[in-house]
Coordinates of C-alpha atoms (C1' of nucleotides) in Angstrom, one line a residue:
Chain A
M1 CA 9.5 31.8 19.8
T2 CA 11.2 31.7 16.1
G3 CA 9.8 31.2 12.8
V4 CA 10.4 28.0 10.3
L5 CA 13.9 27.6 8.9
Q6 CA 14.6 28.6 5.3
P7 CA 15.0 25.7 2.8
Q8 CA 18.8 25.8 2.7
S9 CA 18.9 25.6 6.6
F10 CA 15.9 22.9 6.8
H11 CA 17.7 20.8 4.1
Q12 CA 21.2 20.8 5.8
I13 CA 19.9 19.9 9.2
L14 CA 17.7 16.9 7.9
V15 CA 20.6 15.8 5.6
D16 CA 23.2 15.9 8.5
W17 CA 20.7 14.3 10.9
A18 CA 19.8 11.2 8.5
D19 CA 23.7 10.8 7.8
T20 CA 24.1 9.8 11.6
H21 CA 20.3 8.6 12.5
G22 CA 18.7 7.6 9.5
R23 CA 18.2 4.2 7.8
H24 CA 20.9 3.1 5.7
D25 CA 20.6 -0.8 5.5
L26 CA 17.3 -1.5 3.9
P27 CA 17.3 -3.8 1.1
W28 CA 16.2 -1.3 -1.6
Q29 CA 18.7 1.3 -0.5
Q30 CA 21.7 -1.0 -1.9
R31 CA 22.4 -0.5 -5.3
P32 CA 19.3 1.2 -6.2
T33 CA 18.0 1.2 -9.8
P34 CA 14.9 3.0 -11.4
Y35 CA 13.3 -0.5 -11.3
S36 CA 14.2 -1.6 -7.9
V37 CA 13.3 1.9 -6.4
H38 CA 10.0 1.5 -8.6
V39 CA 9.2 -1.8 -7.1
S40 CA 9.7 -0.9 -3.5
E41 CA 7.9 2.4 -3.8
I42 CA 4.8 0.6 -4.7
M43 CA 5.1 -2.1 -2.5
L44 CA 5.6 0.3 0.5
Q45 CA 2.0 1.9 -0.2
Q46 CA 0.0 1.9 2.8
T47 CA 2.3 -1.1 3.9
Q48 CA 4.6 -1.3 6.9
V49 CA 8.5 -1.6 5.9
A50 CA 8.8 -4.9 8.0
T51 CA 6.2 -6.2 5.9
V52 CA 7.5 -5.5 2.8
I53 CA 10.8 -6.8 2.9
P54 CA 10.5 -10.4 2.4
Y55 CA 8.1 -9.7 -0.4
F56 CA 10.7 -7.3 -2.1
E57 CA 13.5 -9.8 -1.8
R58 CA 11.4 -12.6 -3.3
W59 CA 10.2 -10.5 -6.1
M60 CA 13.5 -9.0 -7.2
A61 CA 14.8 -12.7 -7.2
S62 CA 12.1 -13.8 -9.5
F63 CA 11.7 -10.7 -11.3
P64 CA 15.1 -9.1 -11.5
D65 CA 14.4 -6.8 -14.4
L66 CA 11.5 -5.0 -16.4
Q67 CA 11.8 -7.8 -19.1
A68 CA 11.4 -10.7 -16.6
L69 CA 8.2 -8.6 -15.2
A70 CA 6.7 -8.0 -18.5
H71 CA 7.0 -11.3 -19.8
A72 CA 5.9 -13.2 -16.7
T73 CA 2.4 -14.9 -16.2
E74 CA -0.1 -13.1 -14.2
D75 CA -0.5 -15.9 -11.9
H76 CA 3.2 -15.8 -11.2
V77 CA 3.2 -12.1 -10.6
M78 CA 0.2 -12.4 -8.3
H79 CA 1.4 -15.3 -6.2
H80 CA 4.5 -13.0 -5.6
W81 CA 1.9 -10.5 -4.2
Q82 CA -0.4 -12.7 -2.4
G83 CA -0.7 -11.4 1.3
L84 CA 0.1 -7.7 0.5
G85 CA -3.0 -6.7 -0.4
Y86 CA -4.2 -3.6 -2.8
Y87 CA -3.6 -6.1 -5.5
S88 CA -4.2 -3.6 -8.2
R89 CA -0.6 -2.6 -7.2
A90 CA 1.0 -5.9 -8.7
R91 CA -1.3 -5.7 -11.9
N92 CA -0.3 -2.2 -12.5
L93 CA 3.3 -2.8 -12.0
Q94 CA 3.5 -5.4 -14.6
K95 CA 1.5 -3.1 -16.6
A96 CA 4.4 -0.7 -16.2
A97 CA 6.8 -3.0 -17.0
Q98 CA 5.1 -3.6 -20.4
Y99 CA 4.7 0.0 -20.9
L100 CA 8.1 0.8 -20.4
L101 CA 9.3 -2.0 -22.6
E102 CA 7.3 -0.8 -25.5
Q103 CA 7.3 2.8 -25.3
F104 CA 11.0 3.3 -23.7
S105 CA 12.9 0.4 -24.6
A106 CA 13.0 -1.0 -21.2
H107 CA 14.5 2.4 -20.0
Y108 CA 12.8 4.5 -17.3
P109 CA 12.3 7.9 -18.7
R110 CA 14.3 10.9 -17.0
T111 CA 11.4 13.6 -16.2
L112 CA 8.9 13.7 -13.2
K113 CA 6.0 14.2 -15.9
Q114 CA 6.9 11.3 -18.1
I115 CA 7.4 8.9 -14.7
E116 CA 4.0 10.0 -13.5
M117 CA 2.7 8.7 -17.0
I118 CA 3.6 5.0 -15.8
P119 CA 0.9 3.0 -14.6
G120 CA 0.2 2.9 -11.0
V121 CA 2.9 5.8 -10.4
G122 CA 1.4 9.1 -8.8
R123 CA 2.9 12.3 -7.9
Y124 CA 4.8 10.8 -4.8
T125 CA 6.1 7.7 -6.3
A126 CA 7.5 9.8 -9.1
G127 CA 9.3 12.0 -6.9
A128 CA 10.6 9.0 -5.0
I129 CA 12.0 7.4 -8.4
V130 CA 13.6 10.7 -9.3
S131 CA 15.2 11.1 -5.8
F132 CA 16.1 7.7 -4.9
A133 CA 16.9 6.2 -8.4
Y134 CA 18.6 9.3 -10.1
N135 CA 19.6 11.3 -7.0
E136 CA 17.9 14.2 -8.7
R137 CA 15.4 16.6 -7.5
G138 CA 11.9 14.9 -6.9
P139 CA 9.7 16.7 -4.4
I140 CA 7.8 13.9 -2.1
V141 CA 4.6 14.0 -0.1
D142 CA 3.6 10.9 1.5
G143 CA 2.2 10.1 4.9
N144 CA 5.7 10.9 6.8
V145 CA 6.2 14.2 4.8
R146 CA 2.3 15.0 5.6
R147 CA 2.7 14.4 9.3
L148 CA 6.1 16.4 9.6
F149 CA 4.9 19.3 7.5
C150 CA 1.6 19.8 9.3
R151 CA 3.4 19.8 12.4
Y152 CA 6.5 21.8 11.5
F153 CA 4.4 24.7 9.4
A154 CA 1.5 24.1 11.8
I155 CA -0.8 23.3 9.2
D156 CA -4.3 23.2 10.0
G157 CA -7.3 21.3 8.2
V158 CA -7.7 17.6 6.8
P159 CA -4.7 16.8 4.7
S160 CA -6.5 14.8 2.1
T161 CA -8.5 18.0 1.3
S162 CA -7.5 19.9 -1.9
A163 CA -6.4 23.1 0.1
V164 CA -4.4 21.4 2.5
S165 CA -2.8 19.1 0.0
R166 CA -1.8 21.8 -2.3
K167 CA -0.3 23.8 0.7
L168 CA 1.8 20.7 1.3
W169 CA 3.1 20.0 -2.3
D170 CA 3.8 24.0 -2.3
Y171 CA 6.3 23.3 0.8
A172 CA 7.5 20.2 -0.7
E173 CA 8.1 22.0 -3.9
Q174 CA 9.8 25.1 -2.0
Y175 CA 11.8 23.0 0.5
T176 CA 13.4 20.5 -2.0
L177 CA 16.7 21.6 -3.4
D178 CA 18.8 20.2 -6.0
T179 CA 21.7 18.8 -3.9
H180 CA 21.9 15.7 -1.8
C181 CA 18.4 14.9 -3.4
R182 CA 18.5 11.2 -2.3
A183 CA 19.7 11.7 1.3
Y184 CA 17.1 14.8 1.4
A185 CA 14.2 12.5 0.6
Q186 CA 15.3 9.7 2.6
S187 CA 15.7 12.0 5.4
L188 CA 12.0 13.2 5.5
L189 CA 10.7 9.6 5.4
D190 CA 13.1 8.4 8.3
M191 CA 12.2 11.6 10.2
G192 CA 8.3 10.7 9.8
A193 CA 9.2 6.9 10.7
T194 CA 11.5 7.5 13.6
I195 CA 11.1 11.0 15.2
C196 CA 7.9 12.6 13.9
T197 CA 5.7 9.6 14.4
A198 CA 1.8 9.4 14.6
K199 CA 2.0 8.5 18.2
N200 CA 4.4 9.4 20.9
P201 CA 6.6 11.7 18.6
A202 CA 10.0 11.9 19.9
C203 CA 10.2 15.8 20.0
T204 CA 13.1 15.9 22.6
I205 CA 15.4 14.6 20.3
C206 CA 14.0 16.0 17.2
P207 CA 16.8 18.2 15.4
L208 CA 14.0 20.5 13.9
Q209 CA 12.2 21.1 17.6
T210 CA 13.4 24.7 18.1
S211 CA 11.7 25.7 15.0
C212 CA 8.6 23.5 14.9
Q213 CA 5.5 25.4 14.9
A214 CA 3.3 22.8 16.3
Y215 CA 6.1 22.2 19.1
Q216 CA 5.9 25.9 20.2
Q217 CA 2.1 26.0 19.9
Q218 CA 1.8 22.8 22.0
R219 CA 0.0 21.2 19.0
V220 CA 2.0 18.2 18.1
E221 CA -0.3 15.7 19.4
Q222 CA -3.3 17.6 17.4
L223 CA -1.5 18.0 14.1
P224 CA -2.2 17.0 11.5
T225 CA -6.1 17.3 11.9
P226 CA -7.5 13.7 11.8
K227 CA -10.0 12.9 9.2
P228 CA -13.5 12.5 10.3
K229 CA -14.1 8.8 10.2
K230 CA -17.5 6.9 9.3
Q231 CA -18.7 3.7 10.4
Q232 CA -17.8 0.8 8.0
P233 CA -20.6 -1.5 6.9
T234 CA -20.9 -5.2 7.2
K235 CA -21.6 -6.9 4.1
A236 CA -22.6 -10.8 3.9
G237 CA -21.1 -12.7 1.5
R238 CA -21.4 -16.3 0.5
F239 CA -18.9 -18.7 -1.2
I240 CA -19.0 -22.0 -2.8
W241 CA -17.2 -25.0 -2.0
I242 CA -17.1 -27.8 -5.1
E243 CA -14.8 -30.6 -4.4
Q244 CA -14.2 -33.3 -6.9
D245 CA -11.7 -36.2 -7.0
Q246 CA -9.5 -34.4 -4.1
Q247 CA -9.6 -31.3 -6.3
L248 CA -11.1 -27.7 -5.3
Y249 CA -12.8 -25.6 -7.6
L250 CA -11.6 -21.9 -8.1
E251 CA -12.4 -18.8 -10.3
K252 CA -10.3 -15.9 -10.9
R253 CA -11.6 -12.6 -9.6
P254 CA -12.3 -10.1 -12.3
A255 CA -11.1 -6.5 -12.3
P256 CA -12.1 -4.2 -11.4
G257 CA -13.1 -5.2 -7.7
I258 CA -11.8 -6.7 -4.4
W259 CA -9.0 -9.5 -4.9
A260 CA -9.1 -8.8 -8.7
G261 CA -6.6 -11.2 -10.5
L262 CA -6.5 -13.7 -7.6
W263 CA -8.1 -17.2 -7.3
C264 CA -11.0 -17.6 -5.2
L265 CA -13.9 -19.8 -4.2
P266 CA -16.5 -18.9 -6.5
Q267 CA -18.9 -16.0 -4.9
D268 CA -22.8 -16.3 -4.8
D269 CA -24.0 -12.6 -4.8
S270 CA -27.8 -13.7 -5.1
T271 CA -29.7 -12.6 -2.0
Q272 CA -32.3 -15.6 -2.0
V273 CA -31.4 -19.2 -1.1
L274 CA -33.7 -21.7 -2.9
E275 CA -32.8 -24.6 -0.7
P276 CA -30.9 -25.5 2.5
Q277 CA -27.4 -25.9 2.0
I278 CA -24.7 -27.7 3.4
Q279 CA -22.7 -25.1 5.3
I280 CA -18.8 -25.9 5.2
G281 CA -17.8 -23.1 7.4
T282 CA -17.8 -19.5 8.1
F283 CA -15.2 -16.7 8.3
K284 CA -15.1 -13.0 8.8
H285 CA -12.6 -10.5 7.5
V286 CA -11.8 -6.7 7.6
F287 CA -11.2 -4.5 4.9
S288 CA -10.3 -1.0 4.9
H289 CA -13.8 0.3 4.0
Y290 CA -16.1 -2.8 5.3
K291 CA -16.5 -5.9 7.0
L292 CA -17.3 -9.3 5.2
D293 CA -19.3 -11.8 7.3
A294 CA -19.3 -14.8 5.1
E295 CA -20.3 -18.5 4.9
V296 CA -19.2 -21.4 2.4
V297 CA -21.6 -23.7 1.3
Q298 CA -21.4 -26.8 -0.4
A299 CA -22.2 -27.5 -4.0
S300 CA -22.0 -29.8 -7.0
P301 CA -20.3 -29.4 -10.2
S302 CA -22.6 -28.2 -12.8
E303 CA -22.3 -27.4 -16.6
D304 CA -20.9 -24.1 -17.5
L305 CA -18.1 -23.8 -15.0
K306 CA -15.8 -21.0 -15.9
G307 CA -12.8 -21.6 -13.3
Q308 CA -10.4 -24.6 -12.7
F309 CA -10.0 -27.5 -10.3
F310 CA -6.9 -27.4 -8.3
S311 CA -5.1 -30.1 -6.0
R312 CA -3.9 -28.9 -2.8
S313 CA -0.3 -28.7 -4.0
Q314 CA -1.5 -26.8 -7.1
L315 CA -2.8 -24.1 -4.7
D316 CA 0.7 -23.3 -3.3
N317 CA 1.7 -21.7 -6.7
L318 CA -1.5 -19.7 -7.0
G319 CA -2.1 -16.0 -5.7
L320 CA -5.0 -16.4 -3.1
P321 CA -6.7 -14.1 -0.8
T322 CA -5.5 -14.4 2.7
P323 CA -9.0 -15.5 4.4
I324 CA -9.5 -17.5 1.6
R325 CA -6.1 -19.4 1.8
A326 CA -6.8 -19.7 5.3
F327 CA -10.4 -21.1 5.3
I328 CA -9.2 -23.5 2.5
S329 CA -6.2 -24.8 4.6
R330 CA -8.6 -25.5 7.2
H331 CA -11.1 -27.5 5.3
F332 CA -9.4 -28.9 2.4
N333 CA -8.6 -32.5 2.9
Chain B
dT1 C1' -14.9 14.7 -3.5
dA2 C1' -15.5 10.5 -2.0
dC3 C1' -15.0 5.8 -2.7
dC4 C1' -12.6 2.0 -3.7
dC5 C1' -8.8 -0.9 -2.8
dG6 C1' -5.9 -5.6 1.9
dT7 C1' -3.5 -7.0 5.4
dG8 C1' -1.1 -6.9 9.5
dG9 C1' 1.2 -4.3 13.3
dA10 C1' 1.1 -1.5 17.2
dT11 C1' -1.1 -0.1 21.3
Chain C
dT1 C1' -11.3 -6.1 21.2
dA2 C1' -11.3 -1.8 18.8
dT3 C1' -8.8 1.4 16.6
dC4 C1' -5.3 3.6 14.0
dC5 C1' -2.6 3.6 10.7
dA6 C1' 1.6 2.1 7.3
dA7 C1' 7.0 5.5 1.6
dG8 C1' -1.0 6.0 -2.4
dG9 C1' -3.2 5.7 -7.0
dG10 C1' -7.3 5.2 -9.7
dT11 C1' -11.8 6.5 -10.5

DNA sequence: TACCCGTGGAT
DNA sequence: TATCCAAGGGT
């Protein structure tokens, strides 16, 4: 039995391990700038690396810098985010570009505190930007670090609770040195992604095995403490199909709310149906916190339509929710 | 604190 | 098929 390593040793072991076994070829690791790091970190929130890569490439080609993003149309921005989910990330990213343009003349601030004031940037993302873009000291706690630390230090309790979260950030502060900052931050993420994984962790080849407290206690599979989950409700939804002259009527979804900023079939939230309606079709969709059981019914154009009619080719340049785009592609034309 | 906010990969 | 969960932040 042995205790945990001191920060210096811990740091060196991870940096050395990552030099050989870490990831070095991800698109956002090539010539990182504050902007490219910022974009990639936002896209990577709750989203797998493989999913992000093509989105990142398209984004950087269309919005190569803060100016391009700040001046882009919202529709253009949302079209680039279509399918990634959590669409407030995209709207916040553009807000951030406008904020940085106005407040900092398109130069990212240098301090963690200032970076954390950028719309959509929290404590983790601020630390990541400082680490990856500036190669300066920026503690990070994300899902990877959470898993690694909960196991390495044998931290009990649900990580999202304030007490455990505070412990995790305390360890992050204590174990983040001011040397090899970029490599260390990346090593934490790589360890979490390839060794200290949620399922079937590769303890046998882990460079921290001998001092990992969960490993010594044979509790690797039990940590971090899983959050008790509640059953998600199923909601019924009704969407309206209005077609005229080979064009389909869509409305832009308001913020806040689901699919904010995306174009969508108008939703009918009234509970009572006055008359039998012609049904175009149905679809089901699963969100992170509820299920949607939807039907789409036909209607005729009325007076006060707030949205617009679009031809099929025009739809290609809009941001639409994934299940709505799928439904339309099955039923339009 | 608890909930809101999407989608798709992995098992 | 069901469940987990993947570089979180805002309210």
